[in-house]
Coordinates of N, CA and C and ligand atoms in Angstrom, one line a residue:
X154 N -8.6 -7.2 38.2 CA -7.3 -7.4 37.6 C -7.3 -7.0 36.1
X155 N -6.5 -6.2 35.5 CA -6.4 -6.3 34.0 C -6.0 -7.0 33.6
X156 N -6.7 -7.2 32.2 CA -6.3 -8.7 31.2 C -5.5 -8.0 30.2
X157 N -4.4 -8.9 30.4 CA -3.2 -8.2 29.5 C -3.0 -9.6 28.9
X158 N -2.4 -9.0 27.4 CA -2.2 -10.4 26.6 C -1.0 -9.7 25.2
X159 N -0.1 -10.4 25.6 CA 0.9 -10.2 24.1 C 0.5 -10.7 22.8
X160 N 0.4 -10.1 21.7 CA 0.5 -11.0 20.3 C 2.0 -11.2 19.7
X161 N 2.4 -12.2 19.8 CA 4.0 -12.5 19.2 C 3.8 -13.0 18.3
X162 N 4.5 -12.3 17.5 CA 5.4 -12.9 15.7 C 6.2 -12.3 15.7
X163 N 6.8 -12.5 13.5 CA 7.5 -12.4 13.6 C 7.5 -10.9 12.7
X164 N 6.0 -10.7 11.9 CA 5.8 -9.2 11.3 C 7.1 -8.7 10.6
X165 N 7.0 -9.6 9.4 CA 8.0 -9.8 8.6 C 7.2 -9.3 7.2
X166 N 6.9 -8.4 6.7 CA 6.6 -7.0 7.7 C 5.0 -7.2 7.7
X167 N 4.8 -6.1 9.0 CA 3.7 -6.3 9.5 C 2.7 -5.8 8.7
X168 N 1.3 -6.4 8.0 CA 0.4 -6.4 7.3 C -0.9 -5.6 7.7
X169 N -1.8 -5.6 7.0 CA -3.1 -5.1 7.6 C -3.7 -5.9 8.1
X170 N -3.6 -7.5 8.1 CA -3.9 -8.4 8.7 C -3.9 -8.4 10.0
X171 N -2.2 -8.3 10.2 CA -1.9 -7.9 12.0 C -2.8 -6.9 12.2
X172 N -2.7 -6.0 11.5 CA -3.5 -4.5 12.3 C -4.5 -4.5 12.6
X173 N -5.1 -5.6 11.8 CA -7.2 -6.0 11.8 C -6.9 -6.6 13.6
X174 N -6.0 -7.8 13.6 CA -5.8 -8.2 15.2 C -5.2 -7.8 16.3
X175 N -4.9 -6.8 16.0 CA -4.4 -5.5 16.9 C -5.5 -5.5 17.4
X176 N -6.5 -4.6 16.5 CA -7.4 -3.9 16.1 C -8.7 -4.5 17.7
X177 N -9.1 -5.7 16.9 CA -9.8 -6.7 17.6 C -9.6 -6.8 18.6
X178 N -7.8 -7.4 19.2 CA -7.3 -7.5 20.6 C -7.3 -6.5 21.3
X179 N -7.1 -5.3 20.9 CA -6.9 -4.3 21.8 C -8.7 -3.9 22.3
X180 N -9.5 -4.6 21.7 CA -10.7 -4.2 22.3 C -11.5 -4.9 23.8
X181 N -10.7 -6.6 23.6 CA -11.3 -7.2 24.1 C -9.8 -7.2 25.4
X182 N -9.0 -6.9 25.7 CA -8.0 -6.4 26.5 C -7.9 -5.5 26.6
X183 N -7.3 -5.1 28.4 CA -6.9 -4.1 28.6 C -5.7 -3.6 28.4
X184 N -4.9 -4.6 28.3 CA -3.3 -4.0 27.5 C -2.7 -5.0 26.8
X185 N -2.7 -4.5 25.2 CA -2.0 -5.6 24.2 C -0.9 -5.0 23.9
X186 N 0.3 -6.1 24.1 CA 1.6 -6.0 24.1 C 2.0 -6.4 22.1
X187 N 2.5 -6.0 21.0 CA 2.7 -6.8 20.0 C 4.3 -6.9 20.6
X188 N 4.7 -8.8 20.7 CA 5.6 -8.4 20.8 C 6.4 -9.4 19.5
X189 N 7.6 -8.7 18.8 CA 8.2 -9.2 17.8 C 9.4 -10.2 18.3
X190 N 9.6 -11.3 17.7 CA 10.6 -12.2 18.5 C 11.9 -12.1 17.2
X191 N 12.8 -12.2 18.4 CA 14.4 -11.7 17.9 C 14.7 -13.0 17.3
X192 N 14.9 -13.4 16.1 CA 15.5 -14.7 16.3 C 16.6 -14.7 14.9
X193 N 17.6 -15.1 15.8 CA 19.1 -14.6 15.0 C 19.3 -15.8 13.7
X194 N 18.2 -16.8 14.0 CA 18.3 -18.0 12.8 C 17.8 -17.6 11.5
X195 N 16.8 -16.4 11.5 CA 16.1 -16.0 10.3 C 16.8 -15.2 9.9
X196 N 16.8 -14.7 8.5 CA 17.5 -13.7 7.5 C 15.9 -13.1 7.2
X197 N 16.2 -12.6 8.1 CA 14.5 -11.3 7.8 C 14.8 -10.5 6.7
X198 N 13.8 -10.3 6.1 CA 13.6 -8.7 5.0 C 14.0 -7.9 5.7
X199 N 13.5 -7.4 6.8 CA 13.3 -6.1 7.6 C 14.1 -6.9 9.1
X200 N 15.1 -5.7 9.7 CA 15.2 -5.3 11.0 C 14.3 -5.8 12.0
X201 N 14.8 -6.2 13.0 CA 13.8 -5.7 14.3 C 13.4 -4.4 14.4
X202 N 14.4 -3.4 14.3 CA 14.6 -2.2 14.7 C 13.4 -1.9 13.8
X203 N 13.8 -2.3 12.6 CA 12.7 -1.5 11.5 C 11.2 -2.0 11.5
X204 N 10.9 -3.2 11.9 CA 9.9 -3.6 11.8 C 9.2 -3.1 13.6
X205 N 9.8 -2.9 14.5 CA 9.6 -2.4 15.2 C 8.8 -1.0 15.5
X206 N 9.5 0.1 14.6 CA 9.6 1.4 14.1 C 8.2 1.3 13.2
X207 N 7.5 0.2 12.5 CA 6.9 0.3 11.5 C 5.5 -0.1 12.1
X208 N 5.6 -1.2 13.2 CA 4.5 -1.3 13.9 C 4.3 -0.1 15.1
X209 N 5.4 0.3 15.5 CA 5.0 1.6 16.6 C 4.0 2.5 15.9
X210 N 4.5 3.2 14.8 CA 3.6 3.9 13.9 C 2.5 3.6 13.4
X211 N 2.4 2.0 13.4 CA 1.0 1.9 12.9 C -0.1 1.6 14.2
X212 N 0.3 1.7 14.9 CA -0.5 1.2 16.3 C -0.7 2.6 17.5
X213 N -0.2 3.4 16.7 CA 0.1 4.9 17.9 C -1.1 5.3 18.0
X214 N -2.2 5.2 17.6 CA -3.6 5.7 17.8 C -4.2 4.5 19.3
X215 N -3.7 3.1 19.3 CA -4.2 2.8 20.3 C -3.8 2.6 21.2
X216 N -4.4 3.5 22.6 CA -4.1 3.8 23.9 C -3.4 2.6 24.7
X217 N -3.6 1.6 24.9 CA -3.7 0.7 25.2 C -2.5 -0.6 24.4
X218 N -2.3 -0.1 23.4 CA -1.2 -1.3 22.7 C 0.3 -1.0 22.8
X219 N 1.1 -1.7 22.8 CA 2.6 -1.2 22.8 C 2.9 -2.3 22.1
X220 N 4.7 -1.7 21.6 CA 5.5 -2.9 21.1 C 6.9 -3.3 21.4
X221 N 6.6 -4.4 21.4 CA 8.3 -4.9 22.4 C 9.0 -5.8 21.4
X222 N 10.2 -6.0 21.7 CA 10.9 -7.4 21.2 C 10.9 -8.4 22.8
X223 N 11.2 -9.5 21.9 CA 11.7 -10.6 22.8 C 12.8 -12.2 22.2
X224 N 13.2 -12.3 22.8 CA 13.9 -13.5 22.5 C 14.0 -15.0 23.3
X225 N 14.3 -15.7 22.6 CA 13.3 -17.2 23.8 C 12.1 -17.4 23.0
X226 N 11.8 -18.3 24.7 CA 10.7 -19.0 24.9 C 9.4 -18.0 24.8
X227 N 8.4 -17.8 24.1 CA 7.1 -16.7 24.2 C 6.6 -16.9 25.8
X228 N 6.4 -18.0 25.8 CA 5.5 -18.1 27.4 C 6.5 -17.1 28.4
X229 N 7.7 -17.4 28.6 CA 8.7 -17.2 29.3 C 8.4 -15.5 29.4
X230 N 8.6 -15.1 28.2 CA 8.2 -13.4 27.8 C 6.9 -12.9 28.3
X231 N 5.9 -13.9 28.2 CA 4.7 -13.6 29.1 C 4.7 -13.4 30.1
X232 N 5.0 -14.5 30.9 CA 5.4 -14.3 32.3 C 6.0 -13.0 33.0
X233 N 7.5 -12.9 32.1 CA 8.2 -11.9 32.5 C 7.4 -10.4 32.6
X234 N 5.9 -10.2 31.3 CA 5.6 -8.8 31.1 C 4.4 -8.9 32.3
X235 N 4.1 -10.6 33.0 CA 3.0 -10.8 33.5 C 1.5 -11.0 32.8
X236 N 1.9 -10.9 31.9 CA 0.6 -11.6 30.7 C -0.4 -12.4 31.1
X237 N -2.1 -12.9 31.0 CA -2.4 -14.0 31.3 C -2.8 -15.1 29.7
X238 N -2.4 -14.0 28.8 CA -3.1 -14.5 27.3 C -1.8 -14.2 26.5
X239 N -2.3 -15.2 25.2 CA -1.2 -15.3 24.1 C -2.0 -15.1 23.1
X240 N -2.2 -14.1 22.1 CA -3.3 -13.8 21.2 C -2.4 -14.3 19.8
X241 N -3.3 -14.6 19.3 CA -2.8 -15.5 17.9 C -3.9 -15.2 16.9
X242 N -3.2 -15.2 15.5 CA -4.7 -15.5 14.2 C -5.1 -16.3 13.8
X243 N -6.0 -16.5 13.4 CA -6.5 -17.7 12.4 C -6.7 -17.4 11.7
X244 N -6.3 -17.6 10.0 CA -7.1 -16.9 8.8 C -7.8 -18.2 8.1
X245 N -7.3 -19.0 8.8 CA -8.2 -20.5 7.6 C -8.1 -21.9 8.6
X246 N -8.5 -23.0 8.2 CA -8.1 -24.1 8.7 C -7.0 -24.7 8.6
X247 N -6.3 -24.3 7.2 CA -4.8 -24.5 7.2 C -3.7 -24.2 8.0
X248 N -4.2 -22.9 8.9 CA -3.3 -22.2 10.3 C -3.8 -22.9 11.5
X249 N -4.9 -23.9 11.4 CA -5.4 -24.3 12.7 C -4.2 -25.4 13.3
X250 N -4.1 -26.4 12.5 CA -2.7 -27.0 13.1 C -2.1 -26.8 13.5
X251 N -1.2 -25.9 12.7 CA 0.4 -25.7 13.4 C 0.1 -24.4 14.8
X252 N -1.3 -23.7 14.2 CA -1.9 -23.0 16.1 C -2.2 -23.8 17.1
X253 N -2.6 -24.8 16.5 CA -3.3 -25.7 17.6 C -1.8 -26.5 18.9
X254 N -1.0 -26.7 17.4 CA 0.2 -27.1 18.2 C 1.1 -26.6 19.0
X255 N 1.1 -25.5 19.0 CA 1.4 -24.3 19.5 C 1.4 -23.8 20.8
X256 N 0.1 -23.6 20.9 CA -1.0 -23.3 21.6 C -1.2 -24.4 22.5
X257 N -1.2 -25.8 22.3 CA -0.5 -27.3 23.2 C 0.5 -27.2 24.1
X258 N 1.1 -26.5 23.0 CA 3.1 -26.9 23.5 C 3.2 -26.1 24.8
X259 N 2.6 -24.9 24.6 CA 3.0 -23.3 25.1 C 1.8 -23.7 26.7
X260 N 1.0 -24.7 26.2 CA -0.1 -24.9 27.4 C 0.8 -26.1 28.5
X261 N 1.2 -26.8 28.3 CA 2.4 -27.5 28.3 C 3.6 -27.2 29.5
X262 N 3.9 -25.9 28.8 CA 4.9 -25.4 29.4 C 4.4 -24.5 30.3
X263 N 3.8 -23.9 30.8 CA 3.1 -22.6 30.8 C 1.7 -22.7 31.1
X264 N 1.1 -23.7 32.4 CA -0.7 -24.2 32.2 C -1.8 -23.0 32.8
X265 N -0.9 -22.0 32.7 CA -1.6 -20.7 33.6 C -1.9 -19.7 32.4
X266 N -1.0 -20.1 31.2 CA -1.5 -19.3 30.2 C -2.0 -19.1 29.4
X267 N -3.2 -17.9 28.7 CA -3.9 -19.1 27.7 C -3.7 -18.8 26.0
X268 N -4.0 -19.0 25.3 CA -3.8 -18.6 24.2 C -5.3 -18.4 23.7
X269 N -5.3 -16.8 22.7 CA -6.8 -16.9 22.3 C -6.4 -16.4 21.0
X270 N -7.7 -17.5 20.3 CA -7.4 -16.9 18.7 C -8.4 -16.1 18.3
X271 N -8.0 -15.3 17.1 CA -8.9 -14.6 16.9 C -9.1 -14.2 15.4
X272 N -9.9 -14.3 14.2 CA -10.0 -14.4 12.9 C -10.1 -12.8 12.7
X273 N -9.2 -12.9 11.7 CA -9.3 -11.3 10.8 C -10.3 -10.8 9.8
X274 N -10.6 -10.1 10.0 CA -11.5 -9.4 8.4 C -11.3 -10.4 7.4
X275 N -12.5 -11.3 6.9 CA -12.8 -12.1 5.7 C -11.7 -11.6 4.4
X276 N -11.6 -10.3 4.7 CA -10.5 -9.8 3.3 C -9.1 -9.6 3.8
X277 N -8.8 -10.2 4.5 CA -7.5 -10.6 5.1 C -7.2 -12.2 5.1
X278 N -8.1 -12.6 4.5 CA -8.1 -14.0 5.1 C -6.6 -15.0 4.1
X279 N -6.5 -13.9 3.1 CA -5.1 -14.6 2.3 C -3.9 -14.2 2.4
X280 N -3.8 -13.4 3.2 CA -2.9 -12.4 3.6 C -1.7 -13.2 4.5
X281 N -0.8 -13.1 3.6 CA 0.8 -13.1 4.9 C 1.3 -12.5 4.5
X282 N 2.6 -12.3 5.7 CA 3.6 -11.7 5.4 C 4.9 -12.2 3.9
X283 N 4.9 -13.8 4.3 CA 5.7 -14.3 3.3 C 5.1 -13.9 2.1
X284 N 3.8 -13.9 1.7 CA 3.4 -13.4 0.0 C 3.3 -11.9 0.4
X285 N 3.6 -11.3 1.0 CA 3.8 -9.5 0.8 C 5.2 -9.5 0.0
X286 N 6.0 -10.3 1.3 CA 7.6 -10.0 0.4 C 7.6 -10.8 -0.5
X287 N 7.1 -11.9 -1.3 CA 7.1 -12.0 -2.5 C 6.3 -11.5 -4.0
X288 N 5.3 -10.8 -3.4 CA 4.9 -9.8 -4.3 C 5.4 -8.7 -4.6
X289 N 6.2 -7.9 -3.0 CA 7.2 -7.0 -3.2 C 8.2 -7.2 -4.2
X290 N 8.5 -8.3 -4.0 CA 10.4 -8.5 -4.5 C 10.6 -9.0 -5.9
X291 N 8.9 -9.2 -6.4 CA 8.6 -9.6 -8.1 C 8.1 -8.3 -8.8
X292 N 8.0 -7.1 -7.8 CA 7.5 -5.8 -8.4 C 5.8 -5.9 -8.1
X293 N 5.4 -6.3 -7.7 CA 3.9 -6.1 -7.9 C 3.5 -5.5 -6.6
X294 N 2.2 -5.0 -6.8 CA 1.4 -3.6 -6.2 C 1.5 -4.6 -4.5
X295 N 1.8 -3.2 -3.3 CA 1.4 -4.4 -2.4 C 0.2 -3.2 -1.4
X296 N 0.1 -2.2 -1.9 CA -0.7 -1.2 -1.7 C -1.7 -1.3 -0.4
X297 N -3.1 -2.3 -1.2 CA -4.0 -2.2 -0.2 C -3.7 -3.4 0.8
X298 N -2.5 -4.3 0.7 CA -2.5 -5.2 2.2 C -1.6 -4.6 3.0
X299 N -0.8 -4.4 2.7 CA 0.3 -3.5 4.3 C -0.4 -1.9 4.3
X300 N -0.5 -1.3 5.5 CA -0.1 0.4 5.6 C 0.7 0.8 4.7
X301 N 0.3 2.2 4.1 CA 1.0 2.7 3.4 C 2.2 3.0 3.7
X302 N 3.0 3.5 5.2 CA 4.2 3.1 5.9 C 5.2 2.4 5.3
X303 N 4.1 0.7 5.7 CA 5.3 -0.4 5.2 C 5.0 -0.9 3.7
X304 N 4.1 0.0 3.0 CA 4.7 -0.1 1.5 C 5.6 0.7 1.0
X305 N 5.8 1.8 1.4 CA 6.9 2.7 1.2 C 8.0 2.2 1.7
X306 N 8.3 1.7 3.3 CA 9.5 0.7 3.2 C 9.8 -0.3 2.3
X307 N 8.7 -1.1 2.0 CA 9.1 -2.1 1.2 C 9.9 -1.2 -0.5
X308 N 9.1 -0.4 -0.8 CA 10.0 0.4 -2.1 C 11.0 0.5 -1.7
X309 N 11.3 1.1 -0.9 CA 12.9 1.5 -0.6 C 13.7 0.2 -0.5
X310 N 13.3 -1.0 -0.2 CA 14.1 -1.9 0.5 C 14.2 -3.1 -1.5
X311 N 13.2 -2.7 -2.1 CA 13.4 -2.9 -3.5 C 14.1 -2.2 -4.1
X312 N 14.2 -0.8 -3.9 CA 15.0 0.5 -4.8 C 16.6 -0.3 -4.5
X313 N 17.3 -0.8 -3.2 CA 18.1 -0.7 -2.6 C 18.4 -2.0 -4.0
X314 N 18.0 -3.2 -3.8 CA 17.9 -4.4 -4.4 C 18.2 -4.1 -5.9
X315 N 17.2 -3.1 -6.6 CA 17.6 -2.9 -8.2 C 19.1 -2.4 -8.1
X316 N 19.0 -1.0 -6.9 CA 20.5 -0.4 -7.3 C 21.5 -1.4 -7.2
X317 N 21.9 -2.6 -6.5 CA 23.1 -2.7 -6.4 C 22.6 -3.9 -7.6
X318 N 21.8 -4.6 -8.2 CA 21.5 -4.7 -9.3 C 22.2 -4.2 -10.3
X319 N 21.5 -3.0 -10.4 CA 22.4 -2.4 -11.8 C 23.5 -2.0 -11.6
X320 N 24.7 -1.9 -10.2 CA 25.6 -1.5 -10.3 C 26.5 -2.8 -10.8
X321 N 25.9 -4.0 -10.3 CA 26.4 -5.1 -10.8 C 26.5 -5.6 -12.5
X322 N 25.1 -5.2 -12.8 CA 25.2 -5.1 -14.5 C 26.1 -4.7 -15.1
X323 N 26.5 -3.4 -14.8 CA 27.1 -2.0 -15.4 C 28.4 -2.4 -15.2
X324 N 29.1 -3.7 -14.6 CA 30.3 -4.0 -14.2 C 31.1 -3.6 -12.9
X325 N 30.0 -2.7 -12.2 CA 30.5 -1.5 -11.3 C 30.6 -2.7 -9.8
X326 N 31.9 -2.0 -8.9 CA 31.8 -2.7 -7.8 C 30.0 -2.2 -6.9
X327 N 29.4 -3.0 -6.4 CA 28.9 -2.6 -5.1 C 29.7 -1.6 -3.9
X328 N 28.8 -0.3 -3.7 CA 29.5 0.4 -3.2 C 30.2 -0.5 -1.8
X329 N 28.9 -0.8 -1.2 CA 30.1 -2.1 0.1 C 29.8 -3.4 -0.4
X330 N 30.7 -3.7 0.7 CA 30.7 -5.2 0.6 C 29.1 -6.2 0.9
X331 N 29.0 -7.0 0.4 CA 27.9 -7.6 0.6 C 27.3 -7.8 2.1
X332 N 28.8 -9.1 2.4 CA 28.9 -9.4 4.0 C 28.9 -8.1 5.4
X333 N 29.4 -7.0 4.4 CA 29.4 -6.0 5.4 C 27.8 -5.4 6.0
X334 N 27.1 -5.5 4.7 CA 25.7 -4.9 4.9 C 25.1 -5.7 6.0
X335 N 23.6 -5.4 6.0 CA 22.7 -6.4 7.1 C 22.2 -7.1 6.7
X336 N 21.1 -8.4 7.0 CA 20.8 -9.3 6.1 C 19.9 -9.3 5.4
X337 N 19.3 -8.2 5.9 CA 17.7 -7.4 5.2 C 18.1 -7.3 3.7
X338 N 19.2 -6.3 4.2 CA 19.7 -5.9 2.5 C 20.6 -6.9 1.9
X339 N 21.2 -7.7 2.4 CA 21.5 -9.1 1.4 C 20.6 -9.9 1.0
X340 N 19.6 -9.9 1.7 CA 18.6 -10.9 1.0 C 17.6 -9.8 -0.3
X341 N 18.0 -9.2 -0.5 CA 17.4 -8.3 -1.3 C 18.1 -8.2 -2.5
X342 N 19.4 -7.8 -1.7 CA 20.6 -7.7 -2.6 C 21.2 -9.1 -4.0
X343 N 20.4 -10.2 -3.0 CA 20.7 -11.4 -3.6 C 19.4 -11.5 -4.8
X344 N 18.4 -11.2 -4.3 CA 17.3 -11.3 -5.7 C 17.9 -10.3 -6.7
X345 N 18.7 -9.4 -6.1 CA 18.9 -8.0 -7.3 C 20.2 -8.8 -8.4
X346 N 21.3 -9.5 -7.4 CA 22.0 -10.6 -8.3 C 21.4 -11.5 -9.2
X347 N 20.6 -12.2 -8.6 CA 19.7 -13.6 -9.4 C 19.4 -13.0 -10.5
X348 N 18.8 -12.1 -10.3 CA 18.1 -11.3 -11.9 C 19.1 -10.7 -13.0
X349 N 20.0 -9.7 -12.6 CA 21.4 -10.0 -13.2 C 21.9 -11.2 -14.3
X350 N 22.2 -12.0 -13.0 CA 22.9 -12.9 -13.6 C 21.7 -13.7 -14.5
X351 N 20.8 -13.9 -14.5 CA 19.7 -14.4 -15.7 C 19.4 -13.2 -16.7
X352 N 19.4 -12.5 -16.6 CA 19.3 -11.2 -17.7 C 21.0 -11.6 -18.6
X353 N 22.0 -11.6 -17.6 CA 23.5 -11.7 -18.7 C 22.9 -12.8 -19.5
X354 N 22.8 -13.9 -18.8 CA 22.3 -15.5 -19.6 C 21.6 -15.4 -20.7
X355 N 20.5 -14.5 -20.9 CA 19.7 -14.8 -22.1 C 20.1 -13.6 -23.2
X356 N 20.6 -12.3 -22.5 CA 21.5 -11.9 -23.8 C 22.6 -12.7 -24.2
X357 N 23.7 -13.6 -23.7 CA 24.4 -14.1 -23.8 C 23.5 -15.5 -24.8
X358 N 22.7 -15.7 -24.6 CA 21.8 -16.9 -25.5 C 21.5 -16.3 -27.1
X359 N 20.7 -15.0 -26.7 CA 20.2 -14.7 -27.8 C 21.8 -14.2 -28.8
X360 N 22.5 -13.3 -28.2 CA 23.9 -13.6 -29.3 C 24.0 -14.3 -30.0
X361 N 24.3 -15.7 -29.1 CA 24.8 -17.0 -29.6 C 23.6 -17.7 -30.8
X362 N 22.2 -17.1 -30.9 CA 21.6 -17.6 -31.9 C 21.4 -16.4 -33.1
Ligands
PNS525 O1 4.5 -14.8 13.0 P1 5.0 -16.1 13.3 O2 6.3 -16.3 12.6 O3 4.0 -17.2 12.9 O4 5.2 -16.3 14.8 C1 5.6 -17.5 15.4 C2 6.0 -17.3 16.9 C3 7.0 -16.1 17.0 C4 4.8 -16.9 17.7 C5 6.6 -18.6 17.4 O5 7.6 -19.0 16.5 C6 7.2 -18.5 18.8 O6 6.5 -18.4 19.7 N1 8.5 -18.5 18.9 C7 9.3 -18.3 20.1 C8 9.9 -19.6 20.6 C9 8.9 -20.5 21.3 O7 8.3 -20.1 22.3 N2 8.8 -21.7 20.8 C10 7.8 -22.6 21.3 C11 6.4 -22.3 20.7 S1 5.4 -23.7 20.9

């Protein structure tokens, strides 16, 4: 029988971290699924579509890995691809908990399935996705932790954020509407406001003194 096992997240955007457990999983399986979960509650940086597009490309060298969406229950998704494993990371004892609990729940629901973890490259070990996009969205280098791919996305998804920035400075409408855009680019859109509107505030200070 082949041992097939999905890795689910949320690759918000996906790091070299993930890729190190790609990397690993795809060795010790015969087919790893990455699969990204749809979940309409989050206001992602990035698309499904896009973060989808960004892991295809970075995984096209291995024979054996694909990438899917899913929405729901993970186990449920397993099932349905016929999975017998749920691959997960560890980067520290701090991720062991809320894996551990997880990894309970999902055994729980699901006692046929198993979950295997697996530790990244020592120089991955500080790595998420949440401090990529906060290093992105404060300007700083994010170079050597994502593929070069999803640092290039991430510029663009900053370029997007300054411009409607400075069209906001300049007094200029935004070419659309906010609510019209997607949430990627509102939430981007909204750092490019915040900074605006504190940049007016302290020229407006220093006048006044
Ligand atoms: O990359 P993330 O955000 O840590 O991934 C978390 C993920 C997607 C694996 C987890 O939130 C999940 O499995 N969500 C699907 C819903 C589900 O099955 N919930 C019960 C899990 S115990």
């Amino acid at each position: 029988m082949k041992r097939k096992a999905i890795y689910p997240g949320s690759f918000d955007p996906p790091t070299n971290g993930h890729l190190d457990l790609i990397e690993r999983g795809s060795k010790i399986f015969d087919e790893l699924i990455v699969a990204i979960l749809r979940n309409p509650e989050k206001d992602p940086l990035f698309t499904v579509n896009e973060r989808r597009q960004m892991l295809e490309s970075m995984t096209g060298s291995f024979d054996n890995v694909s990438v899917d969406t899913f929405h729901g229950l993970t186990v449920d998704y397993a099932l349905r691809v016929e999975a017998q494993a749920i691959l997960r990371g560890i980067r520290a004892i701090s991720d062991y908990e809320y894996e551990l609990q997880m990894a309970l729940m999902n055994r729980k629901l699901q006692p046929g399935l198993e979950t295997v973890f697996m530790m990244p490259a020592a120089r991955y070990s500080y790595l998420s996705s949440r401090l990529v996009r906060e290093v992105a969205q404060l300007g700083g280098p994010v170079d050597c932790l994502v593929p070069e791919l999803v640092a290039q996305k991430l510029r663009e998804k900053m370029d997007v954020a300054n411009k409607f920035g400075d069209a906001a400075a300049s007094g200029q409408e935004p070419e659309t509407r906010a609510a019209d855009r997607a949430p990627a680019e509102r939430a981007v859109d909204r750092k490019g406001q915040e900074r605006v509107t504190k940049e007016r505030k302290t020229k407006s200070r220093k006048r006044k003194s």
